[in-house]
XYZ file of C-alpha atoms in Angstrom:
356
model
C -41.766 -49.162 31.114
C -42.943 -51.966 28.825
C -45.311 -54.508 30.317
C -43.706 -57.688 31.619
C -43.791 -60.607 29.204
C -46.328 -63.250 30.307
C -44.839 -66.487 31.587
C -45.826 -70.122 31.335
C -46.967 -69.897 34.944
C -49.393 -67.100 33.983
C -50.829 -69.281 31.226
C -51.148 -72.242 33.595
C -53.012 -70.100 36.141
C -55.388 -68.731 33.493
C -56.111 -72.266 32.207
C -56.465 -73.647 35.771
C -53.786 -76.303 35.229
C -50.353 -76.968 36.694
C -47.227 -75.518 35.089
C -46.087 -79.015 34.106
C -49.389 -79.647 32.312
C -49.092 -76.326 30.491
C -45.576 -77.276 29.446
C -46.852 -80.577 28.020
C -49.454 -78.679 26.019
C -46.698 -76.756 24.220
C -44.219 -79.606 23.833
C -46.714 -82.107 22.462
C -45.053 -84.800 24.577
C -46.655 -86.965 27.233
C -50.296 -87.750 28.030
C -52.624 -84.762 28.038
C -56.305 -84.567 27.079
C -57.103 -82.713 23.875
C -59.570 -80.449 25.676
C -56.960 -79.540 28.299
C -54.364 -78.779 25.646
C -56.811 -76.546 23.804
C -57.678 -74.705 27.041
C -53.985 -73.981 27.619
C -53.503 -72.773 24.043
C -56.579 -70.534 24.282
C -55.241 -69.013 27.512
C -51.874 -68.413 25.825
C -53.592 -66.631 22.940
C -55.563 -64.437 25.324
C -52.374 -63.489 27.183
C -50.361 -63.019 23.952
C -47.939 -65.697 25.111
C -45.797 -66.995 22.236
C -44.430 -70.096 23.925
C -41.631 -71.265 26.230
C -38.208 -69.677 25.871
C -36.336 -71.902 23.390
C -33.015 -71.303 25.129
C -34.451 -72.507 28.406
C -35.868 -75.585 26.699
C -32.516 -76.345 25.141
C -30.739 -75.990 28.468
C -33.212 -78.340 30.133
C -32.562 -80.892 27.405
C -28.814 -80.429 27.755
C -28.528 -79.551 24.070
C -27.956 -76.430 22.034
C -30.006 -77.522 19.033
C -27.085 -76.487 16.818
C -24.994 -78.511 14.371
C -21.651 -76.918 13.557
C -20.776 -77.353 9.870
C -17.196 -76.632 8.858
C -17.072 -75.899 5.138
C -13.850 -76.821 3.418
C -12.899 -73.312 2.346
C -13.792 -69.672 2.837
C -17.540 -69.110 2.638
C -17.033 -66.848 -0.381
C -15.505 -69.632 -2.454
C -17.705 -72.386 -1.036
C -20.884 -70.633 -2.130
C -19.569 -70.344 -5.691
C -19.399 -74.134 -5.869
C -22.708 -75.863 -6.716
C -21.378 -79.054 -5.123
C -21.143 -77.396 -1.707
C -24.551 -75.758 -2.107
C -26.345 -78.961 -3.085
C -24.772 -81.012 -0.295
C -25.620 -78.311 2.264
C -29.171 -78.182 0.930
C -29.567 -81.928 1.478
C -28.115 -81.592 4.973
C -30.269 -78.645 6.066
C -33.405 -80.240 4.617
C -32.755 -83.268 6.813
C -31.914 -81.341 9.977
C -34.888 -78.943 9.777
C -37.555 -81.505 10.729
C -35.346 -82.495 13.687
C -35.555 -78.897 15.021
C -31.826 -78.470 14.496
C -30.142 -75.308 13.264
C -26.821 -74.970 11.455
C -23.806 -72.853 12.357
C -21.560 -72.432 9.298
C -17.883 -72.245 10.173
C -15.357 -71.366 7.438
C -12.502 -73.731 6.800
C -8.912 -72.613 6.629
C -8.330 -70.729 3.375
C -5.161 -68.833 4.351
C -2.084 -71.015 4.963
C -0.556 -68.232 7.072
C -3.646 -67.941 9.282
C -4.881 -70.167 12.124
C -5.723 -73.734 11.146
C -8.799 -73.742 13.397
C -11.504 -71.076 13.429
C -12.132 -69.793 16.992
C -15.815 -70.730 16.669
C -14.787 -74.369 16.522
C -13.077 -74.023 19.880
C -15.913 -72.278 21.722
C -19.306 -72.288 19.966
C -22.119 -74.386 21.411
C -22.970 -77.351 19.181
C -24.372 -80.821 19.702
C -22.654 -82.417 16.710
C -20.038 -81.145 14.269
C -19.708 -81.853 10.553
C -16.404 -81.408 8.724
C -16.869 -81.135 4.969
C -14.175 -82.257 2.490
C -10.566 -83.210 2.802
C -10.283 -84.482 6.346
C -7.107 -86.259 7.436
C -6.191 -88.186 10.575
C -4.095 -85.261 11.813
C -6.661 -82.598 10.865
C -6.339 -79.819 13.499
C -10.097 -79.134 13.276
C -10.882 -82.747 14.120
C -8.348 -82.554 16.954
C -10.102 -79.519 18.419
C -13.483 -81.261 18.304
C -12.041 -84.380 19.913
C -10.647 -82.304 22.773
C -14.130 -80.875 23.342
C -15.727 -84.306 23.136
C -18.129 -83.239 20.366
C -19.450 -86.075 18.177
C -18.231 -85.512 14.635
C -19.305 -86.494 11.136
C -16.481 -86.438 8.596
C -17.395 -86.005 4.928
C -14.964 -87.353 2.308
C -12.359 -88.159 4.957
C -10.580 -91.237 6.235
C -12.623 -93.855 8.062
C -11.862 -93.552 11.781
C -13.329 -95.488 14.669
C -14.451 -92.506 16.763
C -16.155 -90.419 14.062
C -18.982 -91.040 11.614
C -17.985 -90.911 7.976
C -20.014 -90.160 4.860
C -18.472 -90.490 1.449
C -18.756 -91.769 -2.092
C -16.855 -94.274 -4.178
C -14.876 -91.503 -5.820
C -11.793 -93.670 -6.282
C -13.839 -96.214 -8.229
C -15.565 -93.469 -10.184
C -12.287 -91.856 -11.201
C -10.932 -95.250 -12.240
C -13.990 -95.814 -14.452
C -13.611 -92.383 -16.085
C -9.935 -93.076 -16.798
C -10.717 -96.519 -18.208
C -13.221 -94.818 -20.521
C -10.426 -92.588 -21.841
C -8.145 -95.595 -22.314
C -10.866 -97.424 -24.247
C -11.008 -94.437 -26.607
C -7.322 -94.924 -27.378
C -5.829 -92.163 -25.219
C -2.344 -92.774 -23.860
C -1.267 -89.202 -23.081
C -3.602 -88.477 -20.177
C -3.082 -85.560 -17.789
C -5.071 -84.819 -14.661
C -6.204 -81.624 -12.939
C -6.635 -82.043 -9.196
C -8.178 -80.424 -6.169
C -5.762 -78.987 -3.552
C -3.121 -81.233 -2.003
C -3.106 -79.532 1.411
C -3.727 -76.243 3.267
C -1.105 -74.501 1.128
C -3.504 -74.715 -1.866
C -0.771 -74.637 -4.454
C -1.274 -74.070 -8.163
C 0.779 -75.507 -10.968
C 2.519 -78.633 -12.189
C 3.181 -81.153 -9.442
C 6.770 -82.328 -9.121
C 7.348 -85.975 -8.107
C 8.578 -85.015 -4.624
C 5.332 -83.119 -3.963
C 3.396 -86.370 -3.905
C 4.811 -86.972 -0.441
C 2.901 -83.898 0.788
C -0.500 -84.973 -0.517
C -2.626 -85.162 2.628
C -6.153 -84.272 1.512
C -8.031 -87.523 1.223
C -10.445 -86.503 -1.528
C -7.518 -85.545 -3.803
C -5.538 -88.655 -2.898
C -8.419 -91.028 -3.620
C -9.249 -89.497 -6.989
C -5.601 -89.581 -8.044
C -5.453 -93.214 -6.944
C -8.428 -93.907 -9.195
C -6.369 -92.751 -12.192
C -3.433 -94.992 -11.300
C -5.799 -97.893 -10.514
C -6.732 -97.783 -14.202
C -3.073 -98.374 -15.038
C -2.323 -94.791 -16.053
C 0.670 -92.719 -15.032
C -0.420 -89.157 -15.871
C 1.837 -87.276 -18.270
C 1.196 -84.229 -16.084
C -0.531 -83.500 -12.769
C -1.770 -79.950 -12.235
C -2.840 -78.898 -8.738
C -5.449 -76.170 -8.301
C -6.189 -74.106 -5.168
C -9.971 -74.667 -5.356
C -12.735 -76.149 -7.486
C -13.498 -73.070 -9.566
C -13.838 -72.544 -13.316
C -11.017 -70.014 -13.487
C -8.557 -72.487 -11.956
C -9.565 -75.077 -14.541
C -9.032 -72.519 -17.322
C -5.542 -71.728 -16.005
C -4.697 -75.429 -15.866
C -6.101 -76.097 -19.335
C -4.254 -73.171 -20.901
C -0.937 -74.348 -19.488
C -1.364 -78.040 -20.284
C -2.758 -77.543 -23.785
C -0.204 -74.905 -24.810
C 2.687 -77.359 -24.456
C 4.108 -78.830 -27.682
C 3.567 -82.352 -26.342
C 0.111 -81.616 -24.993
C -2.059 -84.424 -23.628
C -4.876 -85.827 -25.735
C -7.105 -86.235 -22.676
C -7.429 -84.499 -19.326
C -9.213 -86.143 -16.390
C -10.365 -83.517 -13.909
C -11.349 -83.989 -10.275
C -14.403 -81.718 -10.506
C -16.854 -80.508 -13.137
C -15.996 -76.854 -12.564
C -12.331 -77.587 -13.206
C -13.249 -79.632 -16.290
C -15.456 -76.865 -17.672
C -12.560 -74.439 -17.264
C -10.337 -76.797 -19.263
C -12.991 -76.945 -22.013
C -13.116 -73.138 -22.138
C -9.324 -72.991 -22.348
C -9.344 -75.463 -25.241
C -11.863 -73.330 -27.121
C -9.775 -70.207 -26.550
C -6.709 -72.024 -27.933
C -8.625 -73.037 -31.058
C -8.752 -76.724 -30.106
C -11.787 -78.871 -30.780
C -13.394 -80.870 -27.959
C -13.306 -83.854 -28.212
C -11.602 -84.131 -31.643
C -8.315 -82.585 -30.446
C -8.616 -83.145 -26.692
C -11.018 -85.103 -24.498
C -12.030 -83.781 -21.073
C -13.772 -85.595 -18.223
C -15.083 -84.198 -14.956
C -16.465 -85.340 -11.647
C -19.711 -84.393 -9.829
C -22.531 -84.579 -12.382
C -23.439 -80.891 -12.359
C -25.909 -79.311 -14.752
C -23.879 -76.706 -16.664
C -26.137 -75.252 -19.395
C -23.734 -72.341 -19.960
C -21.176 -74.804 -21.343
C -23.370 -75.619 -24.350
C -23.079 -77.080 -26.876
C -20.757 -79.275 -24.820
C -22.063 -81.647 -22.177
C -19.366 -82.955 -19.866
C -18.483 -86.595 -19.579
C -18.519 -86.872 -15.808
C -18.739 -89.100 -12.777
C -22.127 -88.377 -11.214
C -22.362 -88.314 -7.439
C -25.685 -88.002 -5.519
C -25.067 -84.580 -3.980
C -28.317 -83.912 -2.119
C -28.511 -87.551 -1.038
C -25.002 -87.216 0.375
C -26.100 -84.183 2.376
C -29.114 -86.127 3.649
C -26.813 -88.999 4.655
C -24.763 -86.535 6.700
C -27.980 -85.384 8.380
C -28.921 -88.964 9.234
C -25.462 -89.524 10.732
C -26.085 -86.470 12.946
C -29.486 -87.910 13.871
C -27.831 -91.195 14.882
C -25.500 -89.408 17.298
C -28.376 -87.493 18.896
C -30.286 -90.764 19.300
C -27.399 -92.149 21.330
C -26.020 -94.401 18.619
C -22.322 -94.728 17.944
C -20.281 -93.690 14.901
C -21.448 -95.003 11.535
C -20.086 -95.293 8.010
C -22.055 -94.491 4.868
C -20.717 -94.715 1.311
C -22.859 -93.760 -1.681
C -22.366 -95.082 -5.232
C -21.381 -93.012 -8.262
C -21.830 -93.595 -11.980
C -20.085 -92.532 -15.168
C -22.200 -90.432 -17.546
C -20.881 -90.093 -21.088
C -21.253 -86.647 -22.623
C -19.888 -84.898 -25.680
C -16.461 -83.934 -24.295
C -14.750 -87.302 -24.758
C -14.031 -89.059 -28.019
C -11.413 -91.161 -29.827
C -7.803 -90.107 -29.429
C -6.528 -88.028 -32.374
C -4.293 -89.855 -34.801
C -1.708 -87.092 -34.413
C -1.451 -83.833 -32.497
C -1.004 -81.867 -35.726
């Protein structure tokens, strides 16, 4: 039989202190003399004691030490998107010093499957974060409300009982569209993120606008119309991936009355449109201008550099972490909105005199 693991009580006895004093030596909290703390740590080393059981410490605090993070899609697709990776990096970097771990929970990627992952219904977590696309009737938010778990909603609607972190994406999309108008473009199409869980792909018919319930898509479309533009075509994609942008670009730019500019709701979608234009023998921006959203570094797109709306991705993740910190400190829901800025690249230029 293996020897029994030493306990905190064994360490306390070896150091000739009480168990509570030994516990203070490990936690670093409360008044304890430096010499006493060192005596406890020396006794622990001699006994090969690694420290108190973290699960027991969490139970005594009434916390799990876990933040549940619901990504907006399957993990496979989410980790192909640099936007998701950079935001998660900012979040984890903020939670680490708070001794908080992260449980990644996939979002709903199959319309025929359950809308809520079972982990969301049962896993231990102190605070939950829902990334991207939240709506007031989001079933994931409903499940968390039933459990009474404080929730941070990223890119969702402002609601009184949840913290929200977002960006001025509507204003950013308006500015990008106004830039295209100033260049003389009147035939402007747009390539969007998904409308809902169905994750459709293709041209959007007018009656489909009634089914647009993902906030991030709605706001960015509103930014286009705020600029006074009615898009000549709206193309929905199932996810922010280059291949979906290429599909959209091929379809839109193959039409005889093709647009002279395409405003995309993400940089990956925009880069796919640029690739499609190249494959069709069109010059960017002489024949078609393309704008994106996110501010990603895409060296593989050279010599083109996207005109894009830059959002502070890691800072947004850190803001989510601070919202989590507020909940754990006993503070109520908060709202944080970060600014964006338009960065002019090489993919937008004056509208062509004719389509040729």
